[in-house]
C-alpha positions in Angstrom: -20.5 15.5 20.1 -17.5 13.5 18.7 -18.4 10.3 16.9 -17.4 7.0 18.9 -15.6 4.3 17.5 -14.9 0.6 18.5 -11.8 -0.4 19.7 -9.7 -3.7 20.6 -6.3 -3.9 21.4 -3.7 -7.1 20.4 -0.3 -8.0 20.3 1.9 -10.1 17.6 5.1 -11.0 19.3 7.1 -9.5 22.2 10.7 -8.9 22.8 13.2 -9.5 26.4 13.8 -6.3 27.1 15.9 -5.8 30.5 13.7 -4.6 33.2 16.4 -2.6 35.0 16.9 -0.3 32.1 12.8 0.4 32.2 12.4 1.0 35.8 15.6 0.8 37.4 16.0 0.7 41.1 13.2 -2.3 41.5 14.2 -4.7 44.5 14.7 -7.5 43.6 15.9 -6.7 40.1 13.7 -7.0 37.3 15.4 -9.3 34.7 14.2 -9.8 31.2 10.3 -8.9 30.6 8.3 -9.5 27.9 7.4 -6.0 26.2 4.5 -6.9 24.0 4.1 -5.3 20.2 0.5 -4.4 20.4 -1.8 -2.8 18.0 -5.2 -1.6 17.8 -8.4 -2.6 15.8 -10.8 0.3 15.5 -14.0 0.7 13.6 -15.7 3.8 12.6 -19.0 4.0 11.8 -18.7 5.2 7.8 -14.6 5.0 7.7 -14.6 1.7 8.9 -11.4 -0.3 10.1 -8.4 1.4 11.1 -5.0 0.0 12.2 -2.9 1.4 15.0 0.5 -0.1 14.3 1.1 -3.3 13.4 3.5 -5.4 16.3 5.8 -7.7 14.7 5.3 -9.7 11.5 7.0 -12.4 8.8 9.1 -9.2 6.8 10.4 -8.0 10.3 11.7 -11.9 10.7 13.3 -11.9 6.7 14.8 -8.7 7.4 16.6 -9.9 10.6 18.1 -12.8 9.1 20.8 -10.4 7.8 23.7 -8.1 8.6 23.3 -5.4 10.1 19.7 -5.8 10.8 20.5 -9.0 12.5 22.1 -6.4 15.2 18.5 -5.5 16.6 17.1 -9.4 16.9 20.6 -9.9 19.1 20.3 -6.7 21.4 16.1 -7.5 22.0 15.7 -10.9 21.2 12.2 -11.4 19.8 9.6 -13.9 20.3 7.3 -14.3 17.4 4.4 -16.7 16.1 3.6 -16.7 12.5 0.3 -17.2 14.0 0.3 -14.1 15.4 0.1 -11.8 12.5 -2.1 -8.8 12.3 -3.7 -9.9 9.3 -3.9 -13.4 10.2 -5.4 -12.6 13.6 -8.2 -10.1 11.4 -8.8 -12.8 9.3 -9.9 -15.0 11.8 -12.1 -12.5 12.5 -13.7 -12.6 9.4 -11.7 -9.3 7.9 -9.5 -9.4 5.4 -6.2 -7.4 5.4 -7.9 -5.6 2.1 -10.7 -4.1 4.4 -7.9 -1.8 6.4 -9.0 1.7 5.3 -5.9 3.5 7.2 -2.4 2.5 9.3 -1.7 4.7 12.1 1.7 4.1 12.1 2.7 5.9 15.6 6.5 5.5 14.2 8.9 3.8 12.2 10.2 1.2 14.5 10.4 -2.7 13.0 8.2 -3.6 16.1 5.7 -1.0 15.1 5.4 -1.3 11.4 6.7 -5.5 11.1 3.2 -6.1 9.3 2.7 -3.2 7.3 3.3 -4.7 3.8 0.0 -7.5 4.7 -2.3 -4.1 4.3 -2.0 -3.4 0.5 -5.0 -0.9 0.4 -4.6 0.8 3.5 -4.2 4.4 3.2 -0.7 5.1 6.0 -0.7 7.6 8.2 2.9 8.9 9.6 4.7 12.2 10.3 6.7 13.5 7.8 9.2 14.2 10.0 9.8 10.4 11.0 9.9 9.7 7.5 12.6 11.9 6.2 14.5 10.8 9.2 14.0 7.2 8.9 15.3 7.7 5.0 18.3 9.7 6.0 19.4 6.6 8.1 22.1 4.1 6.7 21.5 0.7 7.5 23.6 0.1 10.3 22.3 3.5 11.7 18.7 2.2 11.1 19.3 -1.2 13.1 20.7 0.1 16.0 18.3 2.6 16.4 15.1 0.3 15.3 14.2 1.2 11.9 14.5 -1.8 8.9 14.3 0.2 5.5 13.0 -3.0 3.9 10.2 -3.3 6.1 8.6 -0.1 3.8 6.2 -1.6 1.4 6.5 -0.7 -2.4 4.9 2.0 -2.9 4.9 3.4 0.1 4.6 7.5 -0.5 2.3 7.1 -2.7 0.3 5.2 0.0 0.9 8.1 2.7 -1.0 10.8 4.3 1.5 13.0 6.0 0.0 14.2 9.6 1.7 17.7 8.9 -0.3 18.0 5.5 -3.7 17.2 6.8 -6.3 20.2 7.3 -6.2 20.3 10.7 -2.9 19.7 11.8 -2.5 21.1 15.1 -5.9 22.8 15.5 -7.1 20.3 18.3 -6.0 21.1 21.8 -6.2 18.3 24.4 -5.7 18.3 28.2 -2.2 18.3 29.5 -1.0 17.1 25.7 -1.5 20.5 23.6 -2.4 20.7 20.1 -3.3 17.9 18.2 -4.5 16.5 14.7 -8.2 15.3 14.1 -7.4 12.8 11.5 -11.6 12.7 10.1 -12.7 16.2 11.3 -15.1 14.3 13.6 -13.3 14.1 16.9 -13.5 10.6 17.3 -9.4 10.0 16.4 -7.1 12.9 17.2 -3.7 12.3 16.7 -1.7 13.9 19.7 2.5 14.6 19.5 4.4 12.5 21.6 7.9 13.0 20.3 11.4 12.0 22.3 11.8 8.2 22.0 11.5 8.3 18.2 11.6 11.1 15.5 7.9 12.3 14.8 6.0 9.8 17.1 2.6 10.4 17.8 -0.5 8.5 19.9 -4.1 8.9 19.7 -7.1 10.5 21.6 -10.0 8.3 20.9 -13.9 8.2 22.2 -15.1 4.9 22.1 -18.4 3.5 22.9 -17.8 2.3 25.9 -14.8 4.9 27.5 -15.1 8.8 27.6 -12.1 9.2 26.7 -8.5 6.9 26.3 -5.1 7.3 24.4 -3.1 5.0 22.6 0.6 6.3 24.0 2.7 4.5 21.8 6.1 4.5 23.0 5.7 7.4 25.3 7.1 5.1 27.9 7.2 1.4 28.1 5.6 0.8 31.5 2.5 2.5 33.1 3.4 2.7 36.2 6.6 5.0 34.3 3.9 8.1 33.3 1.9 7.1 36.9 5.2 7.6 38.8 7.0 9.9 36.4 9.9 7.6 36.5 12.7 7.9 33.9 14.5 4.4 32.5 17.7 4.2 32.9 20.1 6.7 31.4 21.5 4.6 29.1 18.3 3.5 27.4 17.8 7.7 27.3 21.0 7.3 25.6 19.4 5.6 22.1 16.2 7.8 22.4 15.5 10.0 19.3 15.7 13.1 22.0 16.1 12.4 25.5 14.6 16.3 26.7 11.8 15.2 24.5 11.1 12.1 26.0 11.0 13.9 29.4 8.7 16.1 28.5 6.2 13.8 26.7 6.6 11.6 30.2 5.4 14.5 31.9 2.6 15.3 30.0 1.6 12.0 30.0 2.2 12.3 33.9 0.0 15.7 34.5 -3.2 13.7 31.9 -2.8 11.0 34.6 -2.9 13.3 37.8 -5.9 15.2 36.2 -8.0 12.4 34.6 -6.8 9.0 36.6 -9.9 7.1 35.5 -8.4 7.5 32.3 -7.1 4.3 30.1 -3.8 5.6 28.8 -2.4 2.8 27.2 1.7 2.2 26.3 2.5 0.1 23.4 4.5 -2.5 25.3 3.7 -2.5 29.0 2.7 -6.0 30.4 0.3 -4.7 32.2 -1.9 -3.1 29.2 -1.7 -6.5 27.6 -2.5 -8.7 30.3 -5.8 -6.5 30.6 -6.4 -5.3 27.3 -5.6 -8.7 25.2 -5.7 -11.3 27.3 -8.2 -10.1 30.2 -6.2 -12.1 32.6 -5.9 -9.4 35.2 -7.0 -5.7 36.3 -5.2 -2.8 35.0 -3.3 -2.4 38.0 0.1 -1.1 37.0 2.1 -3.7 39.4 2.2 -6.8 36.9 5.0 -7.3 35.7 5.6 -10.7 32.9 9.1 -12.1 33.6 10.5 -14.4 31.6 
C-alpha cells in the first residue's frame, strides 16, 4: 500500500499569455488569459514538506529588469505580488522556508523555479538532462526560451539530486505514462517523464489522503480541456517548444490517462481552471473556465 501524502496547490503570479496560441480556433477569440504559476505544498508523513515548483518570485522580477532577460517580461508580461511568494505564503502558515525538505523542480523555466533561492535547505530535485541544457544556453538563448541563469541559487549542484541518478529511476510503470521514478521508495511521489515543451520535464503521480490517485502535469499542456480534447496550440507556440514530436506525445499520453481514468485530477501548471478550483475554490473543475483579462 503506497503511503499518502497531503497536498495543496497555490499560485504566485500569473502571466497574459494569448489565448489563440493555447487553443486556437475558439469563437469568439480568446485574447489574453491569465496563466497562473502554481506550485504545490505536500507533506509526508516522516519526509515532511515538499515543494512542487515554485511560481514566480522577487529574483525572477531583478533578473528581468535587464537585457536580454527583459525579452521574456515583454513577450508574457507578468503580473506579480511580493505578497505572493512561496515562502511568504508558507510562512503565514506557520512554516518557514528552512522546513522545505525537497524542490521538485518539474523544469528550468523562470516561472517554475522564480522562488527557488527562498528555500536554502531544501534538497532540489531536477533532471540532469534539463540541467546541462539549461547551462549550455547563452543568455539571450536562455530568455527567449524561458530559462534566467541567475535565477540558480549558489550552490546549486551541490544542492541537487539528479532524477537519472536515483535508485529507482525508471523502475515504476504507470497507466498510459510508462516508466517512472519513485522519488522515496514508498509510492507515495513517483516522478513520471513528460518531456516536449521543455528539455527533461517531468510531473508527479501522487496518493493523497483524500484522492486515489492525481498528477501534477506541469507543463504538459497549458489548458485541460487541451489533454481532455487532445488539442494542439497553435503551431507557432510548437515552434519554441523544447521538441514539438515530444510534446505530442506527452499530450497523448496525457490524453489516453484521461479516457481511461476521467475521475482523475490531472492538474496543468497554468490552466485557469485548476486554479480557480484548486487555489481559490471559486468554481468546479469543469474545464470550460476560462480567466480573461
Amino acid at each position: 500500500m503506497p503511503t499518502r501524502v497531503r497536498f495543496e496547490l497555490f499560485a504566485s503570479g500569473y502571466c497574459l499569455s494569448p489565448g489563440d496560441m493555447i487553443l486556437p480556433g475558439e469563437h469568439p477569440r480568446l485574447g489574453r488569459i491569465r496563466t497562473y504559476a502554481t506550485w504545490g505544498l505536500i507533506q509526508h508523513p516522516t519526509e515532511g514538506y515538499i515543494l512542487f515548483d515554485t511560481g514566480y518570485g522577487d529574483r525572477f522580477l531583478e533578473e528581468v529588469r535587464r537585457f536580454p532577460e527583459r525579452l521574456l517580461a515583454w513577450a508574457l508580461p507578468v503580473r506579480y505580488d511580493r505578497a505572493e511568494a512561496a515562502h511568504l505564503q508558507l510562512s503565514r502558515l506557520g512554516i518557514a522556508p528552512e522546513e522545505i525538505r525537497y524542490v521538485l523542480l518539474s523544469h528550468f523555466h523562470g516561472d517554475h523555479m522564480g522562488g527557488l533561492a527562498d528555500f536554502p535547505n531544501a534538497r532540489i530535485i531536477c533532471t540532469e538532462s534539463a540541467y546541462v541544457h539549461a547551462l549550455s544556453l547563452s543568455r539571450l538563448r536562455g530568455a527567449l526560451s524561458g530559462f534566467l541563469q541567475g535565477l540558480l541559487p549558489e550552490g546549486f549542484e551541490q544542492r541537487t539530486t539528479f532524477v537519472e541518478r536515483l535508485p529507482g529511476y525508471g523502475r515504476t510503470e504507470k497507466p498510459a505514462l510508462g516508466p517512472g521514478t519513485d522519488l522515496l521508495g514508498d509510492g507515495s511521489l513517483v516522478l513520471m517523464p513528460l518531456p516536449g515543451h521543455a528539455r527533461g520535464q517531468f510531473g508527479v503521480w501522487m496518493r493523497t489522503e483524500d484522492k486515489e490517485d492525481m498528477l501534477l502535469a506541469a507543463d504538459a499542456c497549458w489548458m485541460s480541456r487541451s489533454f481532455q480534447e487532445m488539442r494542439l496550440p497553435a503551431p507557432a507556440a510548437r515552434v519554441s517548444m523544447d521538441n514539438p514530436r515530444e510534446y505530442v506525445e506527452s499530450l497523448t499520453a496525457l490524453h489516453r490517462l484521461y479516457q481511461m481514468r476521467p475521475d482523475m485530477p490531472i492538474l496543468p501548471c497554468h490552466c485557469p481552471d485548476v486554479y480557480a478550483a484548486w487555489v481559490t475554490g471559486s468554481g468546479p473543475f469543469t474545464s470550460t473556465l476560462l480567466s480573461h483579462v
